[in-house]
Coordinates of C-alpha atoms in Angstrom, one line a residue:
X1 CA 33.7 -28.2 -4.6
X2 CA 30.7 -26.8 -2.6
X3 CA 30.5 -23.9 -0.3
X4 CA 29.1 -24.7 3.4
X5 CA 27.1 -22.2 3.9
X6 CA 25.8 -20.6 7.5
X7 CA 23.0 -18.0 8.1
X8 CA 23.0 -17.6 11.6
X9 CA 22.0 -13.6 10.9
X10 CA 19.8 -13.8 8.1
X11 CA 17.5 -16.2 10.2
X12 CA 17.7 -13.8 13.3
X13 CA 17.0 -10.8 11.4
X14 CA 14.2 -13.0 9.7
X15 CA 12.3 -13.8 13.5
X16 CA 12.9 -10.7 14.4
X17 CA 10.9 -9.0 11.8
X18 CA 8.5 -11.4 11.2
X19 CA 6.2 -10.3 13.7
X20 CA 6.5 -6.7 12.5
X21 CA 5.8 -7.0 8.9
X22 CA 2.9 -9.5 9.6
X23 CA 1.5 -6.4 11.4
X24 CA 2.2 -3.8 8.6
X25 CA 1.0 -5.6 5.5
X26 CA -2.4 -7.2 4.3
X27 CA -3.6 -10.8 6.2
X28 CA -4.5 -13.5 4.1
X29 CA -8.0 -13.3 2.4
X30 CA -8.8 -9.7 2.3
X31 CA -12.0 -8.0 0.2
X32 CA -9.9 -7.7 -2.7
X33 CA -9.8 -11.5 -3.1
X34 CA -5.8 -10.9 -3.6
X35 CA -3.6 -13.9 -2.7
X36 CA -1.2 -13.2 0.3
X37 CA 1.8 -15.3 1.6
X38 CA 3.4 -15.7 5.0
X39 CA 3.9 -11.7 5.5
X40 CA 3.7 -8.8 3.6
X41 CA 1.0 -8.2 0.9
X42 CA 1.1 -9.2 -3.3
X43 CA 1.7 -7.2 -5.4
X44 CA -0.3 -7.0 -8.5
X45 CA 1.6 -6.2 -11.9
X46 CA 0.5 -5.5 -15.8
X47 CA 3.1 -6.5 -18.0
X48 CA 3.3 -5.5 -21.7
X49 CA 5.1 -8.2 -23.5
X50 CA 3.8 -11.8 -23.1
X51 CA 6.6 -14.7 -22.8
X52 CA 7.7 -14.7 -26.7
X53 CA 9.9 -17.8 -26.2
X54 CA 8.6 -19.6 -22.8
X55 CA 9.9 -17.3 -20.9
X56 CA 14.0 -18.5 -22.0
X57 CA 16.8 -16.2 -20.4
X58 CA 18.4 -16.0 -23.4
X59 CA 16.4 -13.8 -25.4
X60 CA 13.8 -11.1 -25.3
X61 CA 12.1 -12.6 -22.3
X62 CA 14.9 -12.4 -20.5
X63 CA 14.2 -8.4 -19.6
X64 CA 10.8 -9.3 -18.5
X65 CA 12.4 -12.2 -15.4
X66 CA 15.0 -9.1 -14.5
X67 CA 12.3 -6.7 -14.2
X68 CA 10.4 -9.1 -11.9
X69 CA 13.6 -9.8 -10.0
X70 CA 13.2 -13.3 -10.9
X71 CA 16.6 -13.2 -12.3
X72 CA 20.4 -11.8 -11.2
X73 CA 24.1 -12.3 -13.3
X74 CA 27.4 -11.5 -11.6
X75 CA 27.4 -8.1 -12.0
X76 CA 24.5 -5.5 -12.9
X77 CA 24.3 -1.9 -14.0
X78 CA 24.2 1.1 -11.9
X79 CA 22.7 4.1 -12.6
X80 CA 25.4 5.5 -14.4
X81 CA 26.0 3.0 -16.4
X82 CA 28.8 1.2 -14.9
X83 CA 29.0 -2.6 -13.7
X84 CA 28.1 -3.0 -10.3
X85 CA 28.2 -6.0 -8.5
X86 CA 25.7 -8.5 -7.8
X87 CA 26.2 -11.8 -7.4
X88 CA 29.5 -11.4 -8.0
X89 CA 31.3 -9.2 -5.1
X90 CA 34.0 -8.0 -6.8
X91 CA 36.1 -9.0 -10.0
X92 CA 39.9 -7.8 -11.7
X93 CA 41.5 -8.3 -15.1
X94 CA 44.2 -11.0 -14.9
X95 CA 45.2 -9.4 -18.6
X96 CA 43.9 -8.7 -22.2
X97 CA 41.4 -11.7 -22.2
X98 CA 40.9 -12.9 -18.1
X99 CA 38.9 -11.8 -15.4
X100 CA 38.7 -13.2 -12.2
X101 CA 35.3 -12.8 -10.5
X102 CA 35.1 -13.3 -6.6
X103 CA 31.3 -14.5 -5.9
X104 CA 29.4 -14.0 -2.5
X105 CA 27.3 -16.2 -0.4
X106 CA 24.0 -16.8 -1.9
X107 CA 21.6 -19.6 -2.9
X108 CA 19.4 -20.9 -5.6
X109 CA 15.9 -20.4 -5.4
X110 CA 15.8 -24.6 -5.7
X111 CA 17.9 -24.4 -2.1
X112 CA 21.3 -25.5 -3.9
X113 CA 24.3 -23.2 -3.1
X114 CA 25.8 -20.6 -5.9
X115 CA 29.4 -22.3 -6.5
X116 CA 32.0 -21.3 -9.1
X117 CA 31.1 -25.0 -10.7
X118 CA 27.9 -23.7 -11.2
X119 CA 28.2 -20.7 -12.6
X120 CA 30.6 -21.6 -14.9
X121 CA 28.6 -23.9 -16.2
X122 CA 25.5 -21.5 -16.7
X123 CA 27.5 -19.4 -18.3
X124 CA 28.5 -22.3 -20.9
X125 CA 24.8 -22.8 -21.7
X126 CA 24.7 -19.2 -22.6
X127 CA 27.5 -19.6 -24.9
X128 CA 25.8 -22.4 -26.4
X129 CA 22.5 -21.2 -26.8
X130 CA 21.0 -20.7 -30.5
X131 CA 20.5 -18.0 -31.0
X132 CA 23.1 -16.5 -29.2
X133 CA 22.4 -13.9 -26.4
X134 CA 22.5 -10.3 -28.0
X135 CA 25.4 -9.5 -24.9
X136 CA 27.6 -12.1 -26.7
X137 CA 27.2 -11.0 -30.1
X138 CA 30.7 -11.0 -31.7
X139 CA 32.3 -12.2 -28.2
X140 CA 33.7 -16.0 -27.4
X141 CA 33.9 -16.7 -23.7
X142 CA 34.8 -19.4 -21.5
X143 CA 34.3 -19.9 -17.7
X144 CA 35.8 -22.5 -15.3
X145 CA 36.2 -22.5 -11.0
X146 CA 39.4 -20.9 -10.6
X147 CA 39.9 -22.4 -7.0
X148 CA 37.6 -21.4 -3.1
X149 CA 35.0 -18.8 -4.6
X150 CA 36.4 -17.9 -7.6
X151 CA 35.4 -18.1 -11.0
X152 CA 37.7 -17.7 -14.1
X153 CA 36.1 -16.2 -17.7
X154 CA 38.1 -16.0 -20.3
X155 CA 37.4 -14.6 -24.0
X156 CA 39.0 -15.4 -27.5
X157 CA 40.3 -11.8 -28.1
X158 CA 40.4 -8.6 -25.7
X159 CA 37.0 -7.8 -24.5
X160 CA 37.8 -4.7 -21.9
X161 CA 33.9 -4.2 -20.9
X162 CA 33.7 -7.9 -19.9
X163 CA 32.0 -6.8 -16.3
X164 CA 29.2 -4.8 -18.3
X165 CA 28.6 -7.2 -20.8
X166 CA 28.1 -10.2 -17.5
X167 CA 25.3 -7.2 -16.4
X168 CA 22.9 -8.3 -19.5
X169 CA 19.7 -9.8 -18.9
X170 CA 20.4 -12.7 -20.9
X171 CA 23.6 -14.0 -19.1
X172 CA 21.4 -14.7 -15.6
X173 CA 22.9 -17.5 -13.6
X174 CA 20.2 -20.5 -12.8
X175 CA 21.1 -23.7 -11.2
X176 CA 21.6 -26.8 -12.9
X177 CA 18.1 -27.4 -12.7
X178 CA 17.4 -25.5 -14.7
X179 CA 18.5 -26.9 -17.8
X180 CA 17.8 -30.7 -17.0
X181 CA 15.5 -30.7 -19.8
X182 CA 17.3 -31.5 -23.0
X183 CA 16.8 -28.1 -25.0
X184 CA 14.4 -25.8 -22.8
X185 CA 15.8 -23.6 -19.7
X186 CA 13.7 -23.5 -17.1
X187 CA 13.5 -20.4 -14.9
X188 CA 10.7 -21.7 -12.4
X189 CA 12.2 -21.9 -8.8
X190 CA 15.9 -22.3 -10.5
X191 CA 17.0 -18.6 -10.5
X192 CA 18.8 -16.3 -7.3
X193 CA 16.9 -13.0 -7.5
X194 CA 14.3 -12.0 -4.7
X195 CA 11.2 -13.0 -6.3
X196 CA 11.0 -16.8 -7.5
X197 CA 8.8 -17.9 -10.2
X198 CA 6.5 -20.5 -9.0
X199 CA 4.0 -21.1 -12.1
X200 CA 3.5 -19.9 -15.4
X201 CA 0.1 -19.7 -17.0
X202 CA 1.1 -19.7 -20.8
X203 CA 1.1 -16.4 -22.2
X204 CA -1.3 -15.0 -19.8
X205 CA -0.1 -14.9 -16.2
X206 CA 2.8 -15.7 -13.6
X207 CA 2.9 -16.2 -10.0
X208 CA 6.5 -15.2 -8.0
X209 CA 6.5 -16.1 -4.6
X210 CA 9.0 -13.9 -2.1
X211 CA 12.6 -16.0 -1.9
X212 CA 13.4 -16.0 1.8
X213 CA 17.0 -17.0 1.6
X214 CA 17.8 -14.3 -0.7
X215 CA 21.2 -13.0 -0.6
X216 CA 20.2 -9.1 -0.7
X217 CA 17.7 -9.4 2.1
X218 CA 14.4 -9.7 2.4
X219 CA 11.4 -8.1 -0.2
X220 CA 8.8 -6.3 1.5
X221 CA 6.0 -8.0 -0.7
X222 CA 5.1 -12.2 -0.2
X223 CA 5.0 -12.2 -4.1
X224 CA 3.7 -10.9 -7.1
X225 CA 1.0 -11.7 -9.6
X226 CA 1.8 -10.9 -12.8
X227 CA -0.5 -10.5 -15.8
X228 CA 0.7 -10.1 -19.6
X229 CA -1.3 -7.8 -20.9
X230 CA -0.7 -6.4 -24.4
X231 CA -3.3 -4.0 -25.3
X232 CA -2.1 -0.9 -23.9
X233 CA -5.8 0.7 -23.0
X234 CA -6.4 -2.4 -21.0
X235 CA -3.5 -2.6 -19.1
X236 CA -4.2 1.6 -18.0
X237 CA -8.2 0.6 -17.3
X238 CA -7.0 -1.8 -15.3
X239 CA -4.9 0.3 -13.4
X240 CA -7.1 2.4 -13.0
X241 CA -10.0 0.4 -11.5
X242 CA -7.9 -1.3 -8.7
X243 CA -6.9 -4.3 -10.6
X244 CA -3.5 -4.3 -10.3
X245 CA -1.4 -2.0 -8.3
X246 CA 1.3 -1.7 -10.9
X247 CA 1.1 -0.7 -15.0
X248 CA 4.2 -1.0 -17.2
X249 CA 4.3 1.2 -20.6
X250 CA 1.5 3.1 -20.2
X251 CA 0.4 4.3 -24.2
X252 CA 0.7 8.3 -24.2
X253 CA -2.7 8.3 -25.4
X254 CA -3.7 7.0 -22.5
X255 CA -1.6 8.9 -20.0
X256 CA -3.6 12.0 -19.8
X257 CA -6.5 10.5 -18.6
X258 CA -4.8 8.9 -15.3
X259 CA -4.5 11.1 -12.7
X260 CA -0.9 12.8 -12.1
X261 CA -0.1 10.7 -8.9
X262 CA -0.6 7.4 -10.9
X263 CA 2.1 8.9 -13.3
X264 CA 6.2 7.9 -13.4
X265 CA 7.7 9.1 -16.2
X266 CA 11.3 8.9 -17.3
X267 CA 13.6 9.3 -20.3
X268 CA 15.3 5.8 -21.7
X269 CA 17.9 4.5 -24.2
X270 CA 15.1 3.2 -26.1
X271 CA 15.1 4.6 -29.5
X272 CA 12.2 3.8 -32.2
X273 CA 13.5 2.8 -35.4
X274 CA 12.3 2.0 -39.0
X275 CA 14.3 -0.9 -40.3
X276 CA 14.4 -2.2 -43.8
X277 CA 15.2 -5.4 -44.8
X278 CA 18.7 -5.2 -47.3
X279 CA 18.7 -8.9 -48.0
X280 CA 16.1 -9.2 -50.1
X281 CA 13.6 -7.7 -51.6
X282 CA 13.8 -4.1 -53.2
X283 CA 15.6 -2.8 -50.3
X284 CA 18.1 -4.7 -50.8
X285 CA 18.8 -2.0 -53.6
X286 CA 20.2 1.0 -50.8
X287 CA 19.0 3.9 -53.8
X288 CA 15.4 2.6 -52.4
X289 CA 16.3 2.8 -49.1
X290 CA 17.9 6.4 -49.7
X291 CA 14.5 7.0 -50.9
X292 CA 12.7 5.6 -48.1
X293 CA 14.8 7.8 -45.6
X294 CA 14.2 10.9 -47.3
X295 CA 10.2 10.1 -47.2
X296 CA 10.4 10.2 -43.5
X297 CA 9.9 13.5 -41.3
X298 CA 10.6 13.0 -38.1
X299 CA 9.1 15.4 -36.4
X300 CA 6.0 14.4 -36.7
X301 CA 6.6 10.9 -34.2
X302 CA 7.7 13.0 -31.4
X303 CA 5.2 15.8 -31.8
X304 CA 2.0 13.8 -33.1
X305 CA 2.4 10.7 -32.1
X306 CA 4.0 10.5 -28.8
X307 CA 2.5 13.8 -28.0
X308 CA 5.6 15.3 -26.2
X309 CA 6.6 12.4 -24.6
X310 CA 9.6 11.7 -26.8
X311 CA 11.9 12.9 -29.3
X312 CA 12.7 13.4 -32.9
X313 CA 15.6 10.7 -33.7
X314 CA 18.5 12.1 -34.5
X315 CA 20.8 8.3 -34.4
X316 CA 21.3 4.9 -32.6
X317 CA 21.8 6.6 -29.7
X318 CA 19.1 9.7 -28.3
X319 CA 19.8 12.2 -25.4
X320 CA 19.3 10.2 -22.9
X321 CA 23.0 8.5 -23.9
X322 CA 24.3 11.7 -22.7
X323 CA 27.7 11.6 -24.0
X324 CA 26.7 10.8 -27.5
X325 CA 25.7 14.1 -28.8
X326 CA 29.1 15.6 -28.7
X327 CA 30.8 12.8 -30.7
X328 CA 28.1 12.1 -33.4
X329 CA 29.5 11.9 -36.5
X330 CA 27.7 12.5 -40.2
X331 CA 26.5 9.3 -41.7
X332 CA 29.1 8.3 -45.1
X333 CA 28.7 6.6 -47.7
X334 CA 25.1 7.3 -48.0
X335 CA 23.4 6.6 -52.0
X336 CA 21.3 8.9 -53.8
X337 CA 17.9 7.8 -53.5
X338 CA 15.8 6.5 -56.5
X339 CA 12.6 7.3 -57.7
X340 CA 10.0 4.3 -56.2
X341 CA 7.9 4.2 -58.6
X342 CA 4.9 2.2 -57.1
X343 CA 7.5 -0.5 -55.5
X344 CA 5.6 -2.5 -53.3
X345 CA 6.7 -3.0 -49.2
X346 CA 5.0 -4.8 -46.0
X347 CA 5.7 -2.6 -43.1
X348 CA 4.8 -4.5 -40.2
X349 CA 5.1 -4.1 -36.1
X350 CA 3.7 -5.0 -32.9
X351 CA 0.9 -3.4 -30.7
X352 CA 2.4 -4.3 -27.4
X353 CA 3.5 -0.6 -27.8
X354 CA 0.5 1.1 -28.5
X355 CA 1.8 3.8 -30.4
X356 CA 3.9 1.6 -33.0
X357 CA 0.7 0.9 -34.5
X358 CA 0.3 4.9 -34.9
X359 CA 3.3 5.2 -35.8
X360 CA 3.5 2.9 -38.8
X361 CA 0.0 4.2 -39.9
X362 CA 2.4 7.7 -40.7
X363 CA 5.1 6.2 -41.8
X364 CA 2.8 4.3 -44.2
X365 CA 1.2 8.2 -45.3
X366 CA 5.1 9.1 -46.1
X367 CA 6.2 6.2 -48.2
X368 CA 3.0 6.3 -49.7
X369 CA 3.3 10.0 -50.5
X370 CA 7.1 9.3 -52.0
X371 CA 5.6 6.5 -54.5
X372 CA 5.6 3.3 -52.2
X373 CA 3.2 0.9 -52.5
X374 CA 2.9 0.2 -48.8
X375 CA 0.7 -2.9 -46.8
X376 CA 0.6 -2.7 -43.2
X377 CA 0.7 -6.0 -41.0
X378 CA 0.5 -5.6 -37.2
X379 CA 0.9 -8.5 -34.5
X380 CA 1.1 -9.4 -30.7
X381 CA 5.2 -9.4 -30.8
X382 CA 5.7 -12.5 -29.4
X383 CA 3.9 -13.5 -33.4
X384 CA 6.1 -11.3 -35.5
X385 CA 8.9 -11.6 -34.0
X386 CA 10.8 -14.6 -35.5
X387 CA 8.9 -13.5 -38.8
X388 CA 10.9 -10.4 -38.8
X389 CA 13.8 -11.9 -37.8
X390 CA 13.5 -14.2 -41.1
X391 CA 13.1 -11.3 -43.0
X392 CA 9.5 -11.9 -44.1
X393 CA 9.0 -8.2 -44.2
X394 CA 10.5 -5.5 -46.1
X395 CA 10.8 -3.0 -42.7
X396 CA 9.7 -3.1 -39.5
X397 CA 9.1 -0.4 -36.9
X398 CA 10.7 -1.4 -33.4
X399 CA 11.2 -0.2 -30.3
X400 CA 14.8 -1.0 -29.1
X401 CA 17.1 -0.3 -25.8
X402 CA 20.0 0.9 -27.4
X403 CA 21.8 -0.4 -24.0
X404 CA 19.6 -3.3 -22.2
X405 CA 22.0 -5.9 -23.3
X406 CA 25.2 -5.2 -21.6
X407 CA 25.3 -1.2 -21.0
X408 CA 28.2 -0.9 -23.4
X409 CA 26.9 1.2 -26.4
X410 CA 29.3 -1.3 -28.7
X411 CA 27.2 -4.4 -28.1
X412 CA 23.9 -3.0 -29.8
X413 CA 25.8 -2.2 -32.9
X414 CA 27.6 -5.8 -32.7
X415 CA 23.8 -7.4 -32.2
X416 CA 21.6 -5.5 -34.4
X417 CA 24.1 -4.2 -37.6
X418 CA 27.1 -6.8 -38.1
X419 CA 26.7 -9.7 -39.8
X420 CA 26.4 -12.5 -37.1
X421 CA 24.1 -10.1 -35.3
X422 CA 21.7 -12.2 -33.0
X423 CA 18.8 -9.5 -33.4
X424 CA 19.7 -8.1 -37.3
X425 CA 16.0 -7.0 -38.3
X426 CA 17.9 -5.3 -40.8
X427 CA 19.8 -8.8 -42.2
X428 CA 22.7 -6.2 -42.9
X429 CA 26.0 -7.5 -43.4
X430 CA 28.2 -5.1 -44.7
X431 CA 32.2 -4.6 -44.2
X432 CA 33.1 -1.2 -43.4
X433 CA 30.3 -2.1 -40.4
X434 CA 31.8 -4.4 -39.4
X435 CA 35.1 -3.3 -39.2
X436 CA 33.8 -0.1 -37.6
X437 CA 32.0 -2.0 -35.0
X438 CA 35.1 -4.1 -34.6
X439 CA 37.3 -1.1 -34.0
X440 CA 35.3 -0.2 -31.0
X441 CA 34.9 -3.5 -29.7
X442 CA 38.2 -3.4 -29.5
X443 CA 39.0 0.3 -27.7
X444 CA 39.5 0.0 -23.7
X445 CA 39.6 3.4 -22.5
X446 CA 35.9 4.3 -21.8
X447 CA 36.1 7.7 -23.9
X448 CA 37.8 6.1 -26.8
X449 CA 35.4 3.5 -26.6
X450 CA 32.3 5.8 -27.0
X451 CA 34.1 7.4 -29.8
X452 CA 34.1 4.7 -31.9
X453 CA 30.8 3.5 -31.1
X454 CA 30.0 7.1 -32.7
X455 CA 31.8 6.2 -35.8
X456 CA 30.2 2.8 -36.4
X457 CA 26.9 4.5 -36.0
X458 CA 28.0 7.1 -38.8
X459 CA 28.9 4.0 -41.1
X460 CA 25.4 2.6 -40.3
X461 CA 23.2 5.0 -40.8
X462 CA 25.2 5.0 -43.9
X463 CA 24.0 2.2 -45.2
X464 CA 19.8 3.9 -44.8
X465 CA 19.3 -0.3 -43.6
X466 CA 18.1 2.1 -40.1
X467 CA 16.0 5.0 -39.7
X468 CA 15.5 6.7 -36.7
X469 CA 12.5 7.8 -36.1
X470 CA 12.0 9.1 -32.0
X471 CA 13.9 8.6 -28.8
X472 CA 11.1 7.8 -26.1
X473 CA 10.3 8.2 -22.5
X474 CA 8.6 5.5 -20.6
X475 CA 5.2 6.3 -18.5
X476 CA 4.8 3.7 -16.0
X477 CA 1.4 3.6 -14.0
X478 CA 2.0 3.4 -10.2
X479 CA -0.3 3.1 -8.0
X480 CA -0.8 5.2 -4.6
X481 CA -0.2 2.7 -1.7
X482 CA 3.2 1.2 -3.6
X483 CA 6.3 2.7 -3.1
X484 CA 9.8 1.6 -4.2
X485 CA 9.1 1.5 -7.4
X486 CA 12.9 0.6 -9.7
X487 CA 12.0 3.4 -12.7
X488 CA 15.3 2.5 -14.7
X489 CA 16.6 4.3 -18.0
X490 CA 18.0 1.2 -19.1
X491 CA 14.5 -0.4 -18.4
X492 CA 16.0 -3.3 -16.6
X493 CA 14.5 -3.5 -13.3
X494 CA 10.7 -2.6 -11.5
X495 CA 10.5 -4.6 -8.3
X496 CA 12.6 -5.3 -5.9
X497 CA 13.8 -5.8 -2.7
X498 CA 12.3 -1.9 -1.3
X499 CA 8.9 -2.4 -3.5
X500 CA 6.2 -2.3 -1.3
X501 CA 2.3 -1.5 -1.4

C-alpha cells in the first residue's frame, strides 16, 4: 500500500517565500568563503563527539543525527517530558500490549513516501539490531500496517510508556534505503527530519543540506556544516574567531573567557558517574567497591571542577528530574567496605568532555589517598568506548542522560544496571535489580511509575557498582547573528526548523 501524496500548499507557500528569504539571508560566495544553497545562509556547527559507530541510529550516534535534525521517530519529547507527536499524529492503546499509531503525510529525504509498510519495517531493524537500542532494553516489540495510515506495535508484555520510549533517538524511522547494505544503516539522504545528510567526511566533518519537502515546513538555513571537534578549547577558539556560528559543550574552563552573549546555559538530566566494573576484577568484590564509594567527596566535582556549573550527585537522577527528590529512597543492601590495601585499578574516560579528564585526575587523588593503586587512561570516546563496554577497565567516569533514550526514568535503569543492559559499563547483573527495575517497568500510572524508578535506584546504588559524582549544566556557545537555537534538558535537539543566523 502507498499513500498518493499532493502538496499543492507546501509548493505555494514555497514560491511565495522564495523570493523573500533569498533577500534576507547570505548569496552564494560571500567573504567568509561559507558554502550557501538555493536560499537562506549555512550554518556552521562544532560538535563534541565524533561518529563512534559510522554514524548508526542505533547507538550513541544516534543523539548527534537528532540534534542535527537529520533524524525524526513517531513521536518525540516535549518539554515536560511527555510524548509528543512527530511523525506520528496521534496514537491510543488498543490494550495491555497494542498501540495504534495514526501517521501524517510526510516524505523521505530519498523522495519515497512515509507508509505504515515502511515504518514497520524500520522499526524491525531496530528490534534486530546488535546491540540493541538502549530504548528497547528489556522491551520486545513488534510492528505491522494495521490498514490506510495506520501502524500497529505491539510488545511481549505490558509496556504503558510505549509512546515515550518510540521518542528515543535510536528508534528514528529511515527508508528502506537505508539499510540496503547487508549489515550497515545508512542515514545519508534516507531519513525525514529537516536537515538531510548529504556526505560524511569520516570522523571529521558532515554536510546537511535543507530538505524542501519536509513535513514541518521549511528551515530557515540552506544547510549546515558540521565539524566533530573533540578538544573542548578548540571547539570555544573556534567559536570565538568566527569559524563556526554554533559551539556544543563548551568546557567550564573555558566559559569565562567568552563573552556573556555567546553564553546558553541550561540545567540537564545528565548526571556524571563513577562506575566500577563488578564482573571482574577486584571490584567484583562489592567490600572494595564500598571502599571506593567512601573515598569519594563529592563536593569537590561541583565546586572545583565544574566551578559552579553543576551539582554534587546525590543519585541516578539530579534536580533537574524534578520529581525525583521527594521520592528518593536510602540505598540497601550496601557492604561494609574493606581496607584496599594497594589494590591496583585503571580508571579511564574520555576528553570529548573536557572536564572528565579533571575529573578523573581527583578521583584518582581519592582512591589514591584510600590505598588504591590507581592508573589513569584517557581516550577520544569514540576509542574507549567498546573497551569499556567489554570491561577492559576497572571504572570509568561518564557522562550520562539519565533520560535521552526514551524520557521514561525506567529505561536508563533497564539499559545501564540489569543484566541484558545494552550500555552496562558496570557489567552488573544482580537480582533484586532486576526485579526492582522490573517492578517499575511494569507500573502504568505516571506517579507510581516514578516511585519505583526511585526504588530501583535505592537497590542500585546498593550495590556501590555506581557512584555519583555531579549533576551538570550544559554551556552551549551561540553566536550573535543566530537565533532559534533548540537548548533542550534532555539534550536531544539544537537546530531546527526556526534556527536561523
Amino acid at each position: 500500500m502507498r499513500f498518493h501524496r499532493t502538496r499543492p500548499a507546501r509548493l505555494l507557500l514555497g514560491l511565495a517565500l522564495a523570493p523573500l528569504l533569498t533577500g534576507c539571508f547570505a548569496s552564494a560566495g560571500d567573504e567568509s568563503g561559507e558554502r550557501t544553497g538555493k536560499s537562506g545562509s549555512r550554518l556552521r556547527v562544532a560538535l563534541a563527539f565524533p561518529p563512534a559507530e559510522n554514524l548508526s541510529p542505533y547507538g550513541a550516534d544516534a543523539t548527534v543525527l537528532s540534534r542535527l535534525g537529520v533524524t525524526e521517530g513517531l513521536t518525540s519529547l516535549d518539554a515536560n517530558g511527555s510524548a509528543a507527536p512527530a511523525l506520528a499524529r496521534s496514537w491510543q492503546r488498543e490494550g495491555d500490549r497494542s498501540w495504534l499509531f495514526t501517521l501524517r503525510e510526510a516524505a523521505f529525504q530519498d523522495g519515497t513516501d512515509v507508509t505504515p509498510a515502511r515504518v514497520a519495517a524500520a522499526l524491525t531493524r531496530a528490534t534486530e539490531a546488535k546491540p540493541a537500542p538502549a530504548a528497547l532494553s528489556g522491551v520486545t516489540l513488534t510492528a505491522e500496517p494495521a490498514g490506510g495510515d495506520r501502524v500497529r506495535v505491539t510488545t511481549e508484555s505490558p509496556d504503558p510508556v510505549l509512546p515515550l520510549r518510540l521518542a528515543g533517538p535510536a528508534l528514528a524511522v529511515l527508508s528502506p534505503k537505508a539499510y540496503e547494505e547487508k549489515g550497515r544503516v545508512d542515514p545519508v539522504g534516507t531519513a525525514t527530519g529537516p536537515f538531510a545528510l548529504t556526505e560524511v567526511t569520516g570522523s571529521t566533518a558532515a554536510t546537511l543540506d535543507r530538505f524542501d519537502d519536509y513535513w514541518g515546513g521549511l528551515a530557515h538555513v540552506s544547510g549546515i556544516d558540521a565539524r566533530f571537534i573533540a578538544d573542548g578549547t578548540a571547539r570555544t577558539n573556534a567559536l570565538r574567531t568566527g569559524q563556526v556560528d554554533m559551539a556544543e559543550a563548551i568546557p567550564v574552563a573555558q566559559a569565562a573567557t567568552l563573552d556573556r552573549s555567546l553564553r546558553r546555559e541550561i540545567a540537564t538530566t545528565r548526571t556524571t558517574s563513577l562506575q566500577l566494573n563488578t564482573r571482574t576484577g577486584p571490584f567484583k568484590d562489592p567490600k572494595l567497591r564500598a571502599a571506593a564509594r567512601e573515598a569519594v567527596d563529592t563536593s569537590a566535582f561541583a565546586k572545583d571542577v565544574y566551578e559552579g556549573h553543576a551539582d554534587a550527585g546525590t543519585g541516578i537522577y539530579g534536580p533537574a528530574v524534578t520529581w525525583a527528590a521527594g521520592r528518593r529512597e536510602q540505598p540497601v543492601g550496601r557492604a561494609e567496605a574493606a581496607v584496599p590495601e594497594g589494590t591496583s585499578i585503571t580508571l579511564a574516560t574520555y576528553d570529548n568532555r573536557p572536564e572528565l579528564p579533571e575529573v578523573a585526575q581527583v578521583l584518582k587523588q581519592q582512591l589514591e589517598r584510600a590505598g588504591f593503586r590507581v592508573e589513569l587512561e584517557v581516550r577520544e570516546y569514540s576509542r574507549i568506548e567498546s573497551d569499556a563496554l567489554a570491561g577492559k577497565f576497572e571504572a570509568f567516569v561518564v557522562a550520562r542522560n539519565t533520560l535521552v533514550d526514551t524520557g521514561d526514568p525506567v529505561a536508563v535503569l533497564a539499559s545501564d544496571y540489569t543484566c541484558d543492559g545494552g550500555y552496562n559499563l558496570a557489567l552488573l547483573c544482580d537480582r533484586g535489580v532486576d526485579r526492582a527495575v522490573a517492578k517499575a517497568q511494569g507500573a502504568a500510572d505516571t506517579s507510581a511509575r516514578r516511585s519505583a524508578a526511585m526504588a530501583a535506584e535505592a537497590e542500585i546504588l546498593g550495590t556501590d557498582a555506581v557512584v555519583p559524582l555531579v549533576h551538570q549544566r550544559v554551556v552551549t556557545g551561540v553566536g550573535n547573528s543566530v537565533e532559534g537555537v533548540l537548548l533542550d534538558p534532555y539534550e536531544r535537539t539544537l537546530v531546527g526548523t526556526g534556527t536561523r543566523r
